[in-house]
Every structure is written in structure tokens, then in C-alpha cells.
PDB file of C-alpha atoms in Angstrom:
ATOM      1  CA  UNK A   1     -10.468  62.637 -27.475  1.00 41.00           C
ATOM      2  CA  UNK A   2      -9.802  66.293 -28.070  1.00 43.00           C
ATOM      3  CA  UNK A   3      -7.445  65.575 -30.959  1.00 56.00           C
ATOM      4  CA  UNK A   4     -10.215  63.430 -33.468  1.00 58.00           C
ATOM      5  CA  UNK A   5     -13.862  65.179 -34.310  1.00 54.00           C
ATOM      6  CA  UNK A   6     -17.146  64.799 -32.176  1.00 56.00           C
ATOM      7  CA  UNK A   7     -18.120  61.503 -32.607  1.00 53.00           C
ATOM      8  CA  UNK A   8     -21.508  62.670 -33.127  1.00 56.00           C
ATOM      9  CA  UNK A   9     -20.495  65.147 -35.449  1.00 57.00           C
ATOM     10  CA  UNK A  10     -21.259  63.676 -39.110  1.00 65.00           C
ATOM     11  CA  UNK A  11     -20.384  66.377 -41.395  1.00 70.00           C
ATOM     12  CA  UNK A  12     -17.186  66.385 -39.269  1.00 67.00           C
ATOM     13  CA  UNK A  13     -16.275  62.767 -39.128  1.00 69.00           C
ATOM     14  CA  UNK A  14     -17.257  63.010 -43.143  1.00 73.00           C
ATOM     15  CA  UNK A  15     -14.732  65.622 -43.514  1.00 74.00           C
ATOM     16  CA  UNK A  16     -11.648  64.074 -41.698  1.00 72.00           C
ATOM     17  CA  UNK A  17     -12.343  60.635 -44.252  1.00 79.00           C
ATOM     18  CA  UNK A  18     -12.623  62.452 -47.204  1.00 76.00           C
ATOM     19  CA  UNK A  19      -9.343  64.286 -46.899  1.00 75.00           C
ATOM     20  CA  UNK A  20      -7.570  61.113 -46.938  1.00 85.00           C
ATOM     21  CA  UNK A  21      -5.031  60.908 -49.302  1.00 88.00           C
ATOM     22  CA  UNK A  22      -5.055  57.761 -51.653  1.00 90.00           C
ATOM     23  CA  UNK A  23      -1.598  56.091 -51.833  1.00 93.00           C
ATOM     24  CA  UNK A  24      -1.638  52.667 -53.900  1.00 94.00           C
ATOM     25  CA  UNK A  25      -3.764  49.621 -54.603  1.00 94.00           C
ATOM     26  CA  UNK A  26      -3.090  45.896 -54.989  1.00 97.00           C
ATOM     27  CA  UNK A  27      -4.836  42.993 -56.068  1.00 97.00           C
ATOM     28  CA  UNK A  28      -4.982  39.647 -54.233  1.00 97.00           C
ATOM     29  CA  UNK A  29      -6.444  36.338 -54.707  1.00 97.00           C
ATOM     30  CA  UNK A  30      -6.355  33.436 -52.226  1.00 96.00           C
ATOM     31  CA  UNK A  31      -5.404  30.205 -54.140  1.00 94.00           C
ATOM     32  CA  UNK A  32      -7.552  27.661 -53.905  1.00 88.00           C
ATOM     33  CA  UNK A  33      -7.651  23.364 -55.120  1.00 83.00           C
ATOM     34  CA  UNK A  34     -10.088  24.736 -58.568  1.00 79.00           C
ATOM     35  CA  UNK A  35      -7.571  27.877 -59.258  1.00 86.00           C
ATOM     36  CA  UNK A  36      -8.571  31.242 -56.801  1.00 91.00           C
ATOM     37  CA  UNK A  37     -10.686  30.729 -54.191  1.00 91.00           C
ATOM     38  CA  UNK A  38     -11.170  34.571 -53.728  1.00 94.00           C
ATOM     39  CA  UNK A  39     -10.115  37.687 -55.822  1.00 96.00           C
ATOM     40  CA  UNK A  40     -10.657  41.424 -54.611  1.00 96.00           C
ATOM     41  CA  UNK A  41      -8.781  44.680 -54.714  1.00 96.00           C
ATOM     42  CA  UNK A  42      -6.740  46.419 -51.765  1.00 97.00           C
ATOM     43  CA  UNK A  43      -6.710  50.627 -51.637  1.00 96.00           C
ATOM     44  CA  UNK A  44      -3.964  52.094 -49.470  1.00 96.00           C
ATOM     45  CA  UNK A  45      -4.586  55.401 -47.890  1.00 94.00           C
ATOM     46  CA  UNK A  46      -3.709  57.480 -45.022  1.00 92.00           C
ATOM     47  CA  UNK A  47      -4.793  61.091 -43.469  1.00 87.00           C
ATOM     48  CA  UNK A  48      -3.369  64.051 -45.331  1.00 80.00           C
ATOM     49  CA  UNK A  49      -0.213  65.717 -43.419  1.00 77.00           C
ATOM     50  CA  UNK A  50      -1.921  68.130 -41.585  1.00 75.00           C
ATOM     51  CA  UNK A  51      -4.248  65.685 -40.082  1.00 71.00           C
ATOM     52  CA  UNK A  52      -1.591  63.546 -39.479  1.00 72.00           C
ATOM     53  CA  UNK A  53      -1.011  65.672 -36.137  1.00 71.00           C
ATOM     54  CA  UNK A  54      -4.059  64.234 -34.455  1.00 72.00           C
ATOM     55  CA  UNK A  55      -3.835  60.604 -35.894  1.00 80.00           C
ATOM     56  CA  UNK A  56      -1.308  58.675 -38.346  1.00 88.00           C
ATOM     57  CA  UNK A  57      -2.882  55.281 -39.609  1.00 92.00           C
ATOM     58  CA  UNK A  58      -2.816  53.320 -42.869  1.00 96.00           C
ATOM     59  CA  UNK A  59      -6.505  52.623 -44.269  1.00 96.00           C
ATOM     60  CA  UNK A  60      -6.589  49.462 -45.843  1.00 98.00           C
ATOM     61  CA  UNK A  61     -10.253  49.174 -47.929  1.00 96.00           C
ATOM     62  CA  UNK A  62     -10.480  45.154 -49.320  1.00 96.00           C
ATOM     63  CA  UNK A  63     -13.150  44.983 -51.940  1.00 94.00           C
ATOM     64  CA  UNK A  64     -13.648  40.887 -52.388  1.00 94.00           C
ATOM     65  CA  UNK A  65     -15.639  39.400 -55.081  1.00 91.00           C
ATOM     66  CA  UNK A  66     -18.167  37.332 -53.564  1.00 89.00           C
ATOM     67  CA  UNK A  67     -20.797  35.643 -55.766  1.00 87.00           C
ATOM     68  CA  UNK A  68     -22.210  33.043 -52.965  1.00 89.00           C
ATOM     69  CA  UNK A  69     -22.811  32.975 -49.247  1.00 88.00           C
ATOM     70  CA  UNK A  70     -19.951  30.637 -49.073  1.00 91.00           C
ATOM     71  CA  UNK A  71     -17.441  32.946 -50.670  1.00 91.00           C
ATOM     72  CA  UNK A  72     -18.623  35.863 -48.028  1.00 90.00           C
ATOM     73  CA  UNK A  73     -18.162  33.349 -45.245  1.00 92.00           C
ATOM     74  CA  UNK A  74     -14.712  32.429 -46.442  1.00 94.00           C
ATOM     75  CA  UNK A  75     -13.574  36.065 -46.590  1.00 94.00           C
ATOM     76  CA  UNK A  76     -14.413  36.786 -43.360  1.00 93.00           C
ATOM     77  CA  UNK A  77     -12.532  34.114 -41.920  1.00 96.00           C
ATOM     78  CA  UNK A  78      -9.487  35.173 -43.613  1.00 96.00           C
ATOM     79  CA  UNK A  79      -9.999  38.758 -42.168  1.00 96.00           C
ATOM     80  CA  UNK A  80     -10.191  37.015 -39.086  1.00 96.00           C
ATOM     81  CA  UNK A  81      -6.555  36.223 -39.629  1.00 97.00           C
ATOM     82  CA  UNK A  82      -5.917  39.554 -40.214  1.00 98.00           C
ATOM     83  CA  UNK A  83      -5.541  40.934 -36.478  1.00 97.00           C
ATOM     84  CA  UNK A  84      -3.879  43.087 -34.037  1.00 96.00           C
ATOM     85  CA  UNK A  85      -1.148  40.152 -33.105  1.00 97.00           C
ATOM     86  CA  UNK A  86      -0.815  39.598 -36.675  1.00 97.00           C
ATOM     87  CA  UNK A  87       0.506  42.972 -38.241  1.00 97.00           C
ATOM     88  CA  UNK A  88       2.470  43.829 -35.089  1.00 97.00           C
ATOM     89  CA  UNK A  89       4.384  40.681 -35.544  1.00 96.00           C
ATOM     90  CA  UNK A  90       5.749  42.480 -38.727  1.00 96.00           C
ATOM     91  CA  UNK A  91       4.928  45.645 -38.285  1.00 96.00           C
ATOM     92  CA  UNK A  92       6.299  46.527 -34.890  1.00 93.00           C
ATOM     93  CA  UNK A  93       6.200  49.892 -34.956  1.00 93.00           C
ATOM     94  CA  UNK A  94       2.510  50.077 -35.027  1.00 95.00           C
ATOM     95  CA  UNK A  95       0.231  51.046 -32.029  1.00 94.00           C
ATOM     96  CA  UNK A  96      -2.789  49.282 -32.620  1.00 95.00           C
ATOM     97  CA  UNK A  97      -5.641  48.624 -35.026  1.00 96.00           C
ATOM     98  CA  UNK A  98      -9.032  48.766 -36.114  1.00 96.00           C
ATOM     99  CA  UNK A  99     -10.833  46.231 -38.076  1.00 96.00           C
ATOM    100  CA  UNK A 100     -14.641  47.141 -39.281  1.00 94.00           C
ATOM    101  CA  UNK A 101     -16.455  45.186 -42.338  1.00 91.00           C
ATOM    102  CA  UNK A 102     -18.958  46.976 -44.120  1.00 86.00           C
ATOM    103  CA  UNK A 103     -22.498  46.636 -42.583  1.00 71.00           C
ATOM    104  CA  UNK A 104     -24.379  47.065 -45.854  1.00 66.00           C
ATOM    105  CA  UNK A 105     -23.495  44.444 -48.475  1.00 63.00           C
ATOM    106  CA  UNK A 106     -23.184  45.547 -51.804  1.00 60.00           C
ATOM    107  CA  UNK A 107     -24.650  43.000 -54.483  1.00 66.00           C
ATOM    108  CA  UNK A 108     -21.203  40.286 -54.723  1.00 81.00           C
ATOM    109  CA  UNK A 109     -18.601  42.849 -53.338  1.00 88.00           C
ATOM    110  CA  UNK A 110     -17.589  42.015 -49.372  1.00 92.00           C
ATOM    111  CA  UNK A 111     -15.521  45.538 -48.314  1.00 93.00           C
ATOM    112  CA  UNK A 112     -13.718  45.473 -45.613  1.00 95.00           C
ATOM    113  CA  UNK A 113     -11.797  48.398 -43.717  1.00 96.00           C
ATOM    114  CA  UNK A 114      -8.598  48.152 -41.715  1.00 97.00           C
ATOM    115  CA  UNK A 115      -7.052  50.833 -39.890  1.00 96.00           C
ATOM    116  CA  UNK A 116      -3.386  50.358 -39.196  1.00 97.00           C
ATOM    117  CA  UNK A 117      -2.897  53.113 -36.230  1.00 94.00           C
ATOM    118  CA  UNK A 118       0.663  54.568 -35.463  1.00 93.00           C
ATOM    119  CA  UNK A 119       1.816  56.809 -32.883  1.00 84.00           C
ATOM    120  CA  UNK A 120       1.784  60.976 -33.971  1.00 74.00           C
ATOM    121  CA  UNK A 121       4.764  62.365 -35.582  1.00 68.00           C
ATOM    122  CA  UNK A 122       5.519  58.807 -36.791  1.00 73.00           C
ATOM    123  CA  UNK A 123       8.144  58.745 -39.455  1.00 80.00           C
ATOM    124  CA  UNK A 124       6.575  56.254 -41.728  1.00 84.00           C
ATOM    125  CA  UNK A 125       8.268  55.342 -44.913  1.00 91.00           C
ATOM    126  CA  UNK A 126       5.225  54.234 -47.468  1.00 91.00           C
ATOM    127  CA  UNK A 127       7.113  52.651 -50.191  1.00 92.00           C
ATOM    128  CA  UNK A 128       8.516  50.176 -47.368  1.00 95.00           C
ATOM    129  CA  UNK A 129       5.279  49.786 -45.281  1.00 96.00           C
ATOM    130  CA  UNK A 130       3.475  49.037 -47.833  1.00 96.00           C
ATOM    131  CA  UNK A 131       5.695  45.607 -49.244  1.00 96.00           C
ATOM    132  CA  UNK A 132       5.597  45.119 -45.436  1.00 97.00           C
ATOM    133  CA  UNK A 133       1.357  44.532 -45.219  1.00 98.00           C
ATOM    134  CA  UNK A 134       1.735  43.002 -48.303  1.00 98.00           C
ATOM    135  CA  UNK A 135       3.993  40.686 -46.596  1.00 98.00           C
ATOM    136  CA  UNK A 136       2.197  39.907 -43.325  1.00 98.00           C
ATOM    137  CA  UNK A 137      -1.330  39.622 -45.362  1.00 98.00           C
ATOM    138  CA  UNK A 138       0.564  36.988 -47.340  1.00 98.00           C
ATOM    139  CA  UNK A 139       2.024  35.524 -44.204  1.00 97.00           C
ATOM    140  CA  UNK A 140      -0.505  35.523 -41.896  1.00 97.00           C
ATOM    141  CA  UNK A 141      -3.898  35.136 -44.121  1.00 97.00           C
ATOM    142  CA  UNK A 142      -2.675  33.263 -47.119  1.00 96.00           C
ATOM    143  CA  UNK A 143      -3.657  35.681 -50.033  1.00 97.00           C
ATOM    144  CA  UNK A 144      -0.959  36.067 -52.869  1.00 97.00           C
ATOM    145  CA  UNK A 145      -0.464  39.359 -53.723  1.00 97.00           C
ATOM    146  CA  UNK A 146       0.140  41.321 -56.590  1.00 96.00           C
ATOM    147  CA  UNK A 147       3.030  44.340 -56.727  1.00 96.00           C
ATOM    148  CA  UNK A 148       1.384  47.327 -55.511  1.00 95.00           C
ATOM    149  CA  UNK A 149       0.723  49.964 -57.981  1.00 93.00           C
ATOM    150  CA  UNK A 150       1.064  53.559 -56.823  1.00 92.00           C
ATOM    151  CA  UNK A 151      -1.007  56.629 -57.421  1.00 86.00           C
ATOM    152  CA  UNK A 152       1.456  59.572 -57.628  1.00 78.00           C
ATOM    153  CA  UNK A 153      -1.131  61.971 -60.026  1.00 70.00           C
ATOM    154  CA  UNK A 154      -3.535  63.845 -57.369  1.00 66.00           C
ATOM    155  CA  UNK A 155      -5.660  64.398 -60.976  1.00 63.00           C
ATOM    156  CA  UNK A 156      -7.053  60.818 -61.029  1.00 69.00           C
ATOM    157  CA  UNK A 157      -6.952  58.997 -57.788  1.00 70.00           C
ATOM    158  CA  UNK A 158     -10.106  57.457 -57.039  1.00 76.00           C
ATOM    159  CA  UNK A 159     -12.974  58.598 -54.954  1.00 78.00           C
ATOM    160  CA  UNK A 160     -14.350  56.827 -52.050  1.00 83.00           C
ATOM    161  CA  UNK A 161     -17.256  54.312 -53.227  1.00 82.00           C
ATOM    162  CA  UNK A 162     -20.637  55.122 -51.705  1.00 83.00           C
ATOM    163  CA  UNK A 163     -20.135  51.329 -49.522  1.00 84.00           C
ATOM    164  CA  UNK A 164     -17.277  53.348 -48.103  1.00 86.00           C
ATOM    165  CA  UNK A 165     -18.929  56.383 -47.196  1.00 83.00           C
ATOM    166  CA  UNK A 166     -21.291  54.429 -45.289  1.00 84.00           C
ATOM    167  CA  UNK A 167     -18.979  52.554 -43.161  1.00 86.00           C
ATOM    168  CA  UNK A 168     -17.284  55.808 -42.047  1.00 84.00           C
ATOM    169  CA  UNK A 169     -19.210  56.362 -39.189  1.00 83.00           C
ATOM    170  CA  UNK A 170     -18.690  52.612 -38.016  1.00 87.00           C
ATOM    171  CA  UNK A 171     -14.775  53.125 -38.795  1.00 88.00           C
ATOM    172  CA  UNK A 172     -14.318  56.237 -36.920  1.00 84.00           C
ATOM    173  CA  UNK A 173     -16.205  54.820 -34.017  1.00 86.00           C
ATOM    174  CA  UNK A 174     -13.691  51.717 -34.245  1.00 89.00           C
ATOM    175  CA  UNK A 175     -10.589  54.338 -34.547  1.00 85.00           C
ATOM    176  CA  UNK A 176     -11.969  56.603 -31.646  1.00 81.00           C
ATOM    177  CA  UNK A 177     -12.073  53.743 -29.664  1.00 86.00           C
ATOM    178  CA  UNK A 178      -8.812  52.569 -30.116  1.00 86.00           C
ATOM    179  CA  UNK A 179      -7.148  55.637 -29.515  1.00 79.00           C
ATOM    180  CA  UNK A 180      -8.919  55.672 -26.214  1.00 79.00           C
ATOM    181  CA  UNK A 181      -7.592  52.414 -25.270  1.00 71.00           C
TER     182      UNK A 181
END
């Protein structure tokens, strides 16, 4: 597609993910019969305005705490949950979606990345899509969520971690592909 990089470009496909601009975070937990089954961390971002033009999606990065097999297993069944059907059902503005786990674990984190695609020139309210994802990952995958905190100082919003910077040339093949489709 002539509006995204070269797929084969890296230093390209570097530079369009780390313009993104860093919106919010929330934490989650998924209740379980001993207290929480699962605990982890959700970042909120989405492409800066100007590259907005060629793509407008919401990255969602889940960072899970997973000490055991079993907790990794567990996770990834509740991203299962966590699909195309599932966030247009509440969400029906949005095209389509991306979904792309990390390939390299990272000692007891699982990090997952979700790419929430709209159409260009979408006129997306954050403050009110975000409660909504909150919403349908309550709804739809069981987690309890905190309330989101926002990151309105450019100064000190985090970097990407270097598990994320891996996983961007797996995520823009995922996003390339469904803007094909």
C-alpha cells in the first residue's frame, strides 16, 4: 500500500512506530477463586497527526505478569477473547484489527499488541474511546479494569520497551495486511 512504508524497509517501519504518540495506561487484573488470577498493565497510543493521514488506529500494548507456564497459557486465552467481532460489537465505528503477541518472551512479562484500525480522517474522540475498550475488554474478556490514567506532559511519557521494538516488524506486517484486506 502506497500510503504505509516498504514493508521491507526497517529503518522506515522503525520510524512510523516510534512517532507514536503515547495517550494513557490502565491496569487490569482478571479475578480469580484465590484473589487475581492475572495482573498486567495496558499503554494506549496512536500515530501522531500527521501520520494519521495514511493510517488512524489505537495501539493497545498489554504487559501481563506471568510467573508460570500456566499463567502464559491463561493470558492467551483471554486475548483470544479479545477479537475482531468483539470490539466492533462496541466499537462500531472501527474498520478492523490486528492482534500480534510478542514472539520473544521476556523473563515473566507476556506483551501483547493490539491494533484497533479506523478509517482516515476519522474523528475519534480519545477520552470516550478509551472508557469504551475499557468497556468491551471488561465485557468480552473478563478483566476488571482500573480508571485510565492519562499522559498529557510530552516531557515524561514513556518510551517503547526493547520487547516492543522487536515486535514492530511482526505488528506492521499484521497492520499492512489488514489494510490490504
Amino acid at each position: 500500500m502506497a500510503d504505509l512504508p516498504d514493508t521491507d524497509a526497517q529503518d522506515q517501519i522503525q520510524d512510523f512506530f516510534a512517532h507514536e504518540e503515547f495517550l494513557a495506561f490502565f491496569d487490569f487484573h482478571l479475578p480469580g477463586a484465590s484473589g487475581r488470577d492475572l495482573e498486567g498493565l495496558c499503554k494506549v497510543a496512536r500515530p501522531q497527526p500527521d501520520a494519521r493521514d495514511r493510517v488512524d488506529y489505537v495501539c493497545l500494548t498489554f504487559i501481563v505478569d506471568t510467573p508460570s507456564k500456566q499463567k502464559e497459557e491463561l493470558i492467551e486465552k483471554v486475548m483470544g477473547r479479545l477479537n475482531d467481532k468483539a470490539f466492533k460489537r462496541h466499537i462500531p465505528t472501527m474498520r478492523t484489527m490486528t492482534s500480534v503477541p510478542t514472539s520473544n518472551r521476556q523473563a515473566e512479562n507476556y506483551i501483547h499488541q493490539m491494533d484497533l484500525i479506523f478509517g482516515k480522517h476519522a474523528e475519534l474522540d480519545i477520552r470516550e474511546l478509551i472508557p469504551m475498550i475499557m468497556f468491551t475488554i471488561r465485557k468480552e474478556a473478563g478483566l476488571k479494569t482500573e480508571s485510565p490514567q492519562w499522559w498529557d506532559d510530552e516531557a515524561v511519557k514513556p518510551q517503547p520497551t526493547a520487547a516492543e521494538k522487536a515486535n514492530w516488524g511482526n505488528r506492521f506486517k499484521a497492520l499492512f495486511k489488514a489494510m490490504s484486506s
